[in-house]
Amino acid sequence: MRVMAQMGMVMNLDKCIGCQTCSVTCKQAWTNRAGTEYVWFNNVETRPGQGYPRRYEDQEQWKGGWELTQRGRLQLKAGGRLKKLFGIFASPVQPELSDYYEPWTYDYSTLIEAPLGDDFPVARPKSLITGEDTKITWSANWDDNLAGTSQMGHLDPIVEKVRRESEEKIKFEFEQTFMFYLPRICEHCLNPSCMASCPSGAIYKREEDGIVLVDQDRCRGWRQCITGCPYKKIYFNHKSGKAEKCTFCYPRIEVGLPTVCAETCVGRLRYLGLFLYDADAVTEAASTPDPKDLYQAQMDVILDPSDPAVVNAAREQGIAEDWIEAAQRSPVHALAKKYRVALPLHPEYRTMPMVWYVPPLSPIVDLLREQGHDAEAPENLFGAIDSLRIPVEYLAELFTAGDTTIISEVLSKLAAMRSYMRDVSLGREGDASIPEAVGMSEEEMYEMYRLMAIAKYDERYVIPKAHAEDAHNLEEMGCSLDFDEGPGMGGSGPFGEASGGPVPVAVETFRALKNRQEGDTAASDEQLHGRVNLLNWDGNGTPSGMFPKRGADE
Amino acid sequence: MNFLLWGVLPYVVVAVLVGGTMWRYRYDKFGWTTRSSQLYESRLLRIGSPLFHFGILMVLFGHIGGLVIPKSWTEALGISEGLYHFNALFFGTLAGIATLGGLALLIYRRRTTGPVFMATTTNDKAMYAVLVSAIVLGLWTTLVAVGAGHEAHDYRETVSPWFRSLVTLQPDVDAMAAAPIQFHIHVLVAFLLFSMWPFTRLVHAFTAPLHYLFRPYIVYRSRDAALGAGARAPKRGWEPIGTRDNARRRK
């Protein structure tokens, strides 16, 4: 047993309102550069829908992920090593810009510079690829909220599959349709096929936290990773000629801050924490013959951090105490393994993804409510989960390789939580038979409710800092205030103006922001009042309010 | 003159090639890429690029066969001069035409596909000019030989001994000087190509990923602690978004 730590994420899809805040903040943080205009490390798809890039889930077309050879060995779906090398001069199945969209901007300056005339000036769309006038025909979320689904809904590969396998048709009529949002980032897989596809070996998994990164200095732009990733979450920067991907905001994770997408999520639906897993068991688990057993195989690879044997093995592997302790408190471990309500996205790709999803109960609740039923009564909900086959089958194709029993179990737990907690919230006696029906105790149900519904900041994010020996360097406060002279933004490093390492912009508000995020009450005026915004500082002297009062924050 | 061209220049070229490559590798790893344009256009690339690349690999092996392996070795193996010559000319012509055809298709694509043309730098254009000249001149030497039949100049008596003598640091200037003019020009253009090599996108050839065949699928690496502070120094590739006309207007 080789115990390794993996930073993981769980998203509770019932809470996602599809506002795209995560997409926008992620883009501002990571991909607002030339060459990455079309790159969305985080995107939110409406399902049913084609996704981004279009129809990326159709692996017969895109050849992403792994498959088993006839002898049961794991092999890249796009072919073995030799075949990949021979295809290197022109990647056989790489999505083109038209499968994403042609990014554009607007010619805003005509709005203010156009000469006086009878017509209103308009800002014409300009292609960011050619610089010419363009016509906007598609984008990363063109089919948001089922837009155009009556015409294009059948293009969703999952819809195609569910239709093929059941006689019933997924209805796209307004009254009978269902929909939910699926936010997607890189899955930071345990068995990543992008990494296996990279001829240069530039993609690597960090030993400490399992984050999958592209070494920009070693990437040579062979583009095989783009084919290899079945989630199409590796993008080609067409200016630099290098592959780029979601970084799990590793600079933030290292200092114990949640990722930008999680931090800014208005629905507070994202959970971050550690998994401990057995690295030696990964390949074998990914080679499980029946795709429907892959979910269980993945669960078996994940170790119980409270098990003394696991803890000992983790210590032997040099995993620090605070990390083991964080793994024990990990919300993602609780949701995925303890309560078993979080599921991996497309386990059949055999990549062992580490971003998990709590499937949404709301499509079923909504359908019930529209039909005039009490959508929170347990018998109605349980009955609906059994009878509303189409949403359940659709979810099963996404999360369990088509196994509807697992989806039904998870949805039943969520339904039970809803029904049970309704009684409790209304001051009635909790009905112990409800949790019992889904194999849980009342205490467990309440704990799960706390984690999923109350979802306090420090319960959602349990992120141990990158390890202790250099943890003091990782404090954002530390690196800016260490100098004797007290630096400003771009202030004096050892070699004068603007030398030295980059200084994080959040520096002067870090403590106050942290307090606001973690505290139950709004940050007090006192903490924010009278502080100098360094962006507006003229560089002269040290005005009062430049530094926090000594000991005031402690 | 002959001494400068065939006795000194080769070593200058090697110095530039090796030194330049080392410099590039040390200071511009981020720029070391194929700069693929497949994202913009795939249809023509899928024909042109393999045609060119496999062609040029054949050309490379042909050159190694002709330049590095002495005539006496192949004769010892019982390969007659006629057979060698026929093979060299046949496969040489085939490879040359494939390479040139592929390159022509790629350049046509580059010129006619808007986004690909936009992504073409001056450096690329200069490199293409030299590359095309080198290939055309090489094909010319081959075709002249085909035309001359059995009377063709045997470069294994002139160019090849000179090439091998370069390695022993005893350049056989006279042997090379005796070769016909088409060989002289071809070699000079090749010198130019090799001196440009480290400073163009051609560097990607030096990192041909053959080790892919032997490395494990999953790569684990420790967090790079040297940078610390959860940040990395800003690097190239972080230019702001904008179209060209926006940038022009801003000025």
Short mmCIF file of N, CA and C in Angstrom, two decimals, chain A residues 183-305:
data_model
loop_
_atom_site.label_atom_id
_atom_site.label_comp_id
_atom_site.label_asym_id
_atom_site.label_seq_id
_atom_site.Cartn_x
_atom_site.Cartn_y
_atom_site.Cartn_z
N PRO A 183 -21.28 22.22 -13.51
CA PRO A 183 -20.01 22.97 -13.58
C PRO A 183 -18.87 21.98 -13.74
N ARG A 184 -17.94 22.31 -14.62
CA ARG A 184 -16.85 21.37 -14.87
C ARG A 184 -15.48 22.06 -14.78
N ILE A 185 -14.56 21.41 -14.07
CA ILE A 185 -13.16 21.83 -14.11
C ILE A 185 -12.35 20.58 -14.47
N CYS A 186 -11.05 20.70 -14.50
CA CYS A 186 -10.21 19.51 -14.69
C CYS A 186 -10.47 18.56 -13.55
N GLU A 187 -10.49 17.27 -13.84
CA GLU A 187 -10.86 16.27 -12.83
C GLU A 187 -9.67 15.86 -11.96
N HIS A 188 -8.47 16.29 -12.30
CA HIS A 188 -7.26 15.94 -11.55
C HIS A 188 -7.24 14.44 -11.21
N CYS A 189 -7.42 13.67 -12.28
CA CYS A 189 -7.63 12.22 -12.17
C CYS A 189 -6.46 11.50 -11.49
N LEU A 190 -6.79 10.33 -10.92
CA LEU A 190 -5.75 9.46 -10.38
C LEU A 190 -5.03 8.73 -11.50
N ASN A 191 -5.74 8.52 -12.62
CA ASN A 191 -5.16 7.78 -13.73
C ASN A 191 -5.31 8.61 -15.01
N PRO A 192 -4.68 9.77 -15.05
CA PRO A 192 -5.01 10.73 -16.12
C PRO A 192 -4.53 10.28 -17.50
N SER A 193 -5.44 10.30 -18.45
CA SER A 193 -5.08 9.86 -19.80
C SER A 193 -4.40 10.98 -20.58
N CYS A 194 -4.57 12.24 -20.14
CA CYS A 194 -3.84 13.34 -20.78
C CYS A 194 -2.35 13.15 -20.56
N MET A 195 -2.02 12.81 -19.31
CA MET A 195 -0.63 12.62 -18.91
C MET A 195 -0.02 11.46 -19.68
N ALA A 196 -0.79 10.39 -19.79
CA ALA A 196 -0.30 9.21 -20.50
C ALA A 196 -0.11 9.52 -21.99
N SER A 197 -0.87 10.49 -22.51
CA SER A 197 -0.78 10.81 -23.94
C SER A 197 0.39 11.73 -24.25
N CYS A 198 0.90 12.44 -23.25
CA CYS A 198 1.88 13.49 -23.52
C CYS A 198 3.21 12.89 -23.95
N PRO A 199 3.63 13.12 -25.20
CA PRO A 199 4.88 12.54 -25.66
C PRO A 199 6.09 13.09 -24.90
N SER A 200 6.02 14.34 -24.47
CA SER A 200 7.16 14.96 -23.81
C SER A 200 7.25 14.63 -22.33
N GLY A 201 6.18 14.12 -21.76
CA GLY A 201 6.16 13.90 -20.31
C GLY A 201 6.09 15.20 -19.55
N ALA A 202 5.43 16.21 -20.15
CA ALA A 202 5.37 17.53 -19.52
C ALA A 202 4.25 17.62 -18.50
N ILE A 203 3.25 16.75 -18.61
CA ILE A 203 2.14 16.80 -17.65
C ILE A 203 2.49 15.89 -16.48
N TYR A 204 2.32 16.42 -15.28
CA TYR A 204 2.69 15.62 -14.12
C TYR A 204 1.68 15.79 -13.01
N LYS A 205 1.71 14.82 -12.11
CA LYS A 205 0.83 14.84 -10.95
C LYS A 205 1.71 15.13 -9.75
N ARG A 206 1.32 16.11 -8.96
CA ARG A 206 2.18 16.47 -7.84
C ARG A 206 2.07 15.41 -6.75
N GLU A 207 3.22 14.98 -6.28
CA GLU A 207 3.24 13.94 -5.26
C GLU A 207 2.50 14.38 -4.00
N GLU A 208 2.61 15.66 -3.66
CA GLU A 208 2.08 16.11 -2.37
C GLU A 208 0.56 16.14 -2.35
N ASP A 209 -0.06 16.72 -3.41
CA ASP A 209 -1.50 16.92 -3.34
C ASP A 209 -2.25 16.41 -4.57
N GLY A 210 -1.54 15.74 -5.48
CA GLY A 210 -2.23 15.11 -6.61
C GLY A 210 -2.72 16.07 -7.67
N ILE A 211 -2.38 17.35 -7.55
CA ILE A 211 -2.83 18.30 -8.56
C ILE A 211 -2.09 18.03 -9.87
N VAL A 212 -2.83 18.01 -10.98
CA VAL A 212 -2.23 17.70 -12.28
C VAL A 212 -1.90 19.00 -12.99
N LEU A 213 -0.63 19.16 -13.37
CA LEU A 213 -0.18 20.41 -13.98
C LEU A 213 0.58 20.15 -15.27
N VAL A 214 0.64 21.18 -16.12
CA VAL A 214 1.46 21.11 -17.33
C VAL A 214 2.72 21.94 -17.09
N ASP A 215 3.87 21.33 -17.23
CA ASP A 215 5.12 22.07 -17.13
C ASP A 215 5.29 22.87 -18.43
N GLN A 216 5.12 24.17 -18.32
CA GLN A 216 5.13 25.01 -19.52
C GLN A 216 6.50 25.03 -20.20
N ASP A 217 7.54 24.71 -19.45
CA ASP A 217 8.87 24.71 -20.05
C ASP A 217 9.18 23.39 -20.76
N ARG A 218 8.39 22.37 -20.48
CA ARG A 218 8.67 21.08 -21.13
C ARG A 218 7.65 20.75 -22.20
N CYS A 219 6.51 21.41 -22.19
CA CYS A 219 5.50 21.16 -23.22
C CYS A 219 6.04 21.64 -24.55
N ARG A 220 5.90 20.80 -25.57
CA ARG A 220 6.39 21.15 -26.89
C ARG A 220 5.25 21.33 -27.89
N GLY A 221 4.04 21.30 -27.39
CA GLY A 221 2.91 21.54 -28.29
C GLY A 221 2.61 20.38 -29.23
N TRP A 222 2.78 19.12 -28.76
CA TRP A 222 2.44 17.98 -29.63
C TRP A 222 0.93 17.74 -29.67
N ARG A 223 0.19 18.30 -28.74
CA ARG A 223 -1.27 18.31 -28.71
C ARG A 223 -1.94 16.97 -28.44
N GLN A 224 -1.18 15.96 -28.04
CA GLN A 224 -1.81 14.66 -27.82
C GLN A 224 -2.68 14.64 -26.57
N CYS A 225 -2.35 15.50 -25.60
CA CYS A 225 -3.13 15.54 -24.37
C CYS A 225 -4.56 15.96 -24.63
N ILE A 226 -4.73 16.81 -25.66
CA ILE A 226 -6.06 17.33 -25.95
C ILE A 226 -6.95 16.18 -26.42
N THR A 227 -6.38 15.31 -27.24
CA THR A 227 -7.10 14.10 -27.63
C THR A 227 -7.29 13.20 -26.41
N GLY A 228 -6.23 13.06 -25.62
CA GLY A 228 -6.24 12.10 -24.52
C GLY A 228 -7.28 12.39 -23.46
N CYS A 229 -7.50 13.66 -23.15
CA CYS A 229 -8.44 13.99 -22.06
C CYS A 229 -9.87 13.81 -22.54
N PRO A 230 -10.62 12.89 -21.94
CA PRO A 230 -12.00 12.66 -22.39
C PRO A 230 -12.94 13.80 -22.00
N TYR A 231 -12.51 14.60 -21.03
CA TYR A 231 -13.36 15.72 -20.59
C TYR A 231 -13.03 16.98 -21.39
N LYS A 232 -12.03 16.88 -22.27
CA LYS A 232 -11.56 18.01 -23.08
C LYS A 232 -11.27 19.23 -22.21
N LYS A 233 -10.55 18.95 -21.12
CA LYS A 233 -10.22 20.03 -20.19
C LYS A 233 -8.76 20.43 -20.31
N ILE A 234 -8.10 19.99 -21.38
CA ILE A 234 -6.80 20.56 -21.68
C ILE A 234 -6.99 21.38 -22.94
N TYR A 235 -6.51 22.59 -22.91
CA TYR A 235 -6.71 23.50 -24.03
C TYR A 235 -5.36 23.86 -24.63
N PHE A 236 -5.40 24.23 -25.91
CA PHE A 236 -4.18 24.61 -26.61
C PHE A 236 -4.12 26.13 -26.67
N ASN A 237 -3.09 26.70 -26.07
CA ASN A 237 -2.90 28.15 -26.18
C ASN A 237 -2.33 28.43 -27.56
N HIS A 238 -3.14 29.04 -28.43
CA HIS A 238 -2.72 29.14 -29.82
C HIS A 238 -1.72 30.26 -30.04
N LYS A 239 -1.45 31.04 -29.02
CA LYS A 239 -0.38 32.03 -29.15
C LYS A 239 0.96 31.46 -28.69
N SER A 240 0.96 30.80 -27.54
CA SER A 240 2.22 30.28 -27.02
C SER A 240 2.54 28.90 -27.58
N GLY A 241 1.53 28.22 -28.15
CA GLY A 241 1.74 26.87 -28.67
C GLY A 241 1.93 25.83 -27.58
N LYS A 242 1.32 26.08 -26.41
CA LYS A 242 1.48 25.15 -25.30
C LYS A 242 0.11 24.74 -24.78
N ALA A 243 0.10 23.60 -24.12
CA ALA A 243 -1.15 23.13 -23.52
C ALA A 243 -1.36 23.82 -22.17
N GLU A 244 -2.60 24.16 -21.89
CA GLU A 244 -2.90 24.76 -20.59
C GLU A 244 -4.12 24.08 -19.99
N LYS A 245 -4.16 24.04 -18.70
CA LYS A 245 -5.27 23.38 -18.04
C LYS A 245 -5.53 24.00 -16.67
N CYS A 246 -6.68 23.62 -16.11
CA CYS A 246 -7.03 24.04 -14.76
C CYS A 246 -5.91 23.65 -13.81
N THR A 247 -5.52 24.59 -12.94
CA THR A 247 -4.39 24.35 -12.05
C THR A 247 -4.84 24.00 -10.63
N PHE A 248 -6.15 23.86 -10.46
CA PHE A 248 -6.73 23.71 -9.12
C PHE A 248 -6.29 24.88 -8.24
N CYS A 249 -6.02 26.01 -8.87
CA CYS A 249 -5.54 27.20 -8.16
C CYS A 249 -4.46 26.84 -7.15
N TYR A 250 -3.46 26.08 -7.61
CA TYR A 250 -2.49 25.55 -6.65
C TYR A 250 -1.78 26.63 -5.82
N PRO A 251 -1.57 27.86 -6.36
CA PRO A 251 -0.93 28.83 -5.47
C PRO A 251 -1.83 29.19 -4.28
N ARG A 252 -3.14 29.13 -4.47
CA ARG A 252 -4.05 29.41 -3.36
C ARG A 252 -4.13 28.19 -2.43
N ILE A 253 -4.25 27.01 -3.03
CA ILE A 253 -4.36 25.80 -2.22
C ILE A 253 -3.13 25.66 -1.31
N GLU A 254 -1.97 26.00 -1.83
CA GLU A 254 -0.75 25.86 -1.04
C GLU A 254 -0.75 26.72 0.22
N VAL A 255 -1.46 27.84 0.17
CA VAL A 255 -1.51 28.67 1.37
C VAL A 255 -2.81 28.46 2.14
N GLY A 256 -3.55 27.42 1.76
CA GLY A 256 -4.75 27.08 2.51
C GLY A 256 -6.00 27.82 2.08
N LEU A 257 -5.94 28.46 0.92
CA LEU A 257 -7.14 29.16 0.43
C LEU A 257 -7.86 28.27 -0.58
N PRO A 258 -9.19 28.34 -0.64
CA PRO A 258 -9.90 27.55 -1.64
C PRO A 258 -9.65 28.08 -3.05
N THR A 259 -9.98 27.25 -4.05
CA THR A 259 -9.81 27.67 -5.44
C THR A 259 -10.71 28.88 -5.71
N VAL A 260 -10.40 29.61 -6.76
CA VAL A 260 -11.19 30.79 -7.09
C VAL A 260 -12.64 30.41 -7.38
N CYS A 261 -12.83 29.31 -8.12
CA CYS A 261 -14.21 28.91 -8.46
C CYS A 261 -15.00 28.58 -7.20
N ALA A 262 -14.34 27.92 -6.24
CA ALA A 262 -15.04 27.55 -5.02
C ALA A 262 -15.31 28.79 -4.16
N GLU A 263 -14.28 29.62 -4.05
CA GLU A 263 -14.39 30.82 -3.22
C GLU A 263 -15.51 31.73 -3.69
N THR A 264 -15.68 31.86 -4.99
CA THR A 264 -16.64 32.83 -5.51
C THR A 264 -17.99 32.22 -5.80
N CYS A 265 -18.16 30.94 -5.54
CA CYS A 265 -19.43 30.29 -5.87
C CYS A 265 -20.54 30.85 -4.98
N VAL A 266 -21.54 31.46 -5.59
CA VAL A 266 -22.60 32.07 -4.78
C VAL A 266 -23.49 31.01 -4.15
N GLY A 267 -23.57 29.85 -4.78
CA GLY A 267 -24.41 28.79 -4.22
C GLY A 267 -23.69 28.01 -3.13
N ARG A 268 -22.43 28.30 -2.93
CA ARG A 268 -21.60 27.60 -1.94
C ARG A 268 -21.70 26.09 -2.12
N LEU A 269 -21.65 25.67 -3.37
CA LEU A 269 -21.89 24.26 -3.63
C LEU A 269 -20.63 23.44 -3.74
N ARG A 270 -19.46 24.11 -3.64
CA ARG A 270 -18.23 23.35 -3.83
C ARG A 270 -17.57 23.04 -2.50
N TYR A 271 -17.04 21.84 -2.41
CA TYR A 271 -16.35 21.37 -1.22
C TYR A 271 -14.93 21.01 -1.60
N LEU A 272 -13.98 21.36 -0.75
CA LEU A 272 -12.58 21.03 -1.04
C LEU A 272 -11.97 20.31 0.15
N GLY A 273 -11.22 19.28 -0.14
CA GLY A 273 -10.57 18.56 0.93
C GLY A 273 -9.70 17.45 0.38
N LEU A 274 -9.13 16.69 1.29
CA LEU A 274 -8.19 15.65 0.88
C LEU A 274 -8.85 14.29 0.81
N PHE A 275 -8.35 13.49 -0.13
CA PHE A 275 -8.57 12.05 -0.12
C PHE A 275 -7.21 11.42 0.18
N LEU A 276 -7.20 10.31 0.88
CA LEU A 276 -6.02 9.46 0.91
C LEU A 276 -6.34 8.26 0.04
N TYR A 277 -5.40 7.91 -0.83
CA TYR A 277 -5.68 6.76 -1.69
C TYR A 277 -4.44 5.89 -1.83
N ASP A 278 -4.68 4.70 -2.32
CA ASP A 278 -3.60 3.75 -2.50
C ASP A 278 -3.11 3.82 -3.94
N ALA A 279 -1.95 4.47 -4.13
CA ALA A 279 -1.47 4.71 -5.49
C ALA A 279 -1.14 3.41 -6.21
N ASP A 280 -0.78 2.37 -5.46
CA ASP A 280 -0.44 1.11 -6.11
C ASP A 280 -1.65 0.38 -6.69
N ALA A 281 -2.83 0.74 -6.19
CA ALA A 281 -4.03 0.01 -6.61
C ALA A 281 -4.75 0.67 -7.78
N VAL A 282 -4.24 1.83 -8.21
CA VAL A 282 -5.00 2.62 -9.19
C VAL A 282 -5.14 1.91 -10.54
N THR A 283 -4.02 1.43 -11.08
CA THR A 283 -4.07 0.83 -12.42
C THR A 283 -5.00 -0.38 -12.44
N GLU A 284 -4.88 -1.19 -11.40
CA GLU A 284 -5.72 -2.37 -11.38
C GLU A 284 -7.20 -1.99 -11.30
N ALA A 285 -7.49 -1.00 -10.45
CA ALA A 285 -8.89 -0.57 -10.32
C ALA A 285 -9.41 -0.02 -11.64
N ALA A 286 -8.55 0.72 -12.35
CA ALA A 286 -8.99 1.31 -13.62
C ALA A 286 -9.15 0.25 -14.69
N SER A 287 -8.61 -0.94 -14.45
CA SER A 287 -8.73 -2.02 -15.43
C SER A 287 -9.92 -2.94 -15.16
N THR A 288 -10.76 -2.57 -14.17
CA THR A 288 -11.96 -3.37 -13.88
C THR A 288 -12.74 -3.64 -15.16
N PRO A 289 -13.05 -4.92 -15.44
CA PRO A 289 -13.66 -5.24 -16.74
C PRO A 289 -15.00 -4.54 -17.00
N ASP A 290 -15.96 -4.69 -16.06
CA ASP A 290 -17.29 -4.13 -16.30
C ASP A 290 -17.32 -2.64 -15.94
N PRO A 291 -17.63 -1.77 -16.90
CA PRO A 291 -17.64 -0.33 -16.59
C PRO A 291 -18.54 0.02 -15.41
N LYS A 292 -19.59 -0.78 -15.21
CA LYS A 292 -20.50 -0.47 -14.11
C LYS A 292 -19.87 -0.74 -12.74
N ASP A 293 -18.79 -1.51 -12.72
CA ASP A 293 -18.10 -1.75 -11.45
C ASP A 293 -17.02 -0.71 -11.17
N LEU A 294 -16.81 0.19 -12.11
CA LEU A 294 -15.71 1.15 -11.95
C LEU A 294 -15.93 2.10 -10.78
N TYR A 295 -17.19 2.46 -10.55
CA TYR A 295 -17.46 3.35 -9.42
C TYR A 295 -17.01 2.70 -8.12
N GLN A 296 -17.41 1.44 -7.93
CA GLN A 296 -17.03 0.75 -6.71
C GLN A 296 -15.51 0.59 -6.63
N ALA A 297 -14.89 0.27 -7.77
CA ALA A 297 -13.44 0.11 -7.79
C ALA A 297 -12.74 1.39 -7.35
N GLN A 298 -13.28 2.51 -7.81
CA GLN A 298 -12.70 3.80 -7.45
C GLN A 298 -12.87 4.06 -5.96
N MET A 299 -14.05 3.68 -5.42
CA MET A 299 -14.27 3.85 -3.99
C MET A 299 -13.29 3.01 -3.19
N ASP A 300 -12.96 1.82 -3.72
CA ASP A 300 -12.07 0.93 -2.99
C ASP A 300 -10.63 1.44 -2.97
N VAL A 301 -10.26 2.23 -3.96
CA VAL A 301 -8.91 2.78 -4.00
C VAL A 301 -8.75 3.84 -2.91
N ILE A 302 -9.86 4.50 -2.58
CA ILE A 302 -9.80 5.56 -1.57
C ILE A 302 -9.79 4.94 -0.18
N LEU A 303 -8.83 5.39 0.61
CA LEU A 303 -8.63 4.78 1.92
C LEU A 303 -9.35 5.57 3.00
N ASP A 304 -9.65 4.86 4.09
CA ASP A 304 -10.32 5.50 5.22
C ASP A 304 -9.26 6.17 6.11
N PRO A 305 -9.24 7.50 6.17
CA PRO A 305 -8.17 8.18 6.92
C PRO A 305 -8.26 7.99 8.43
#
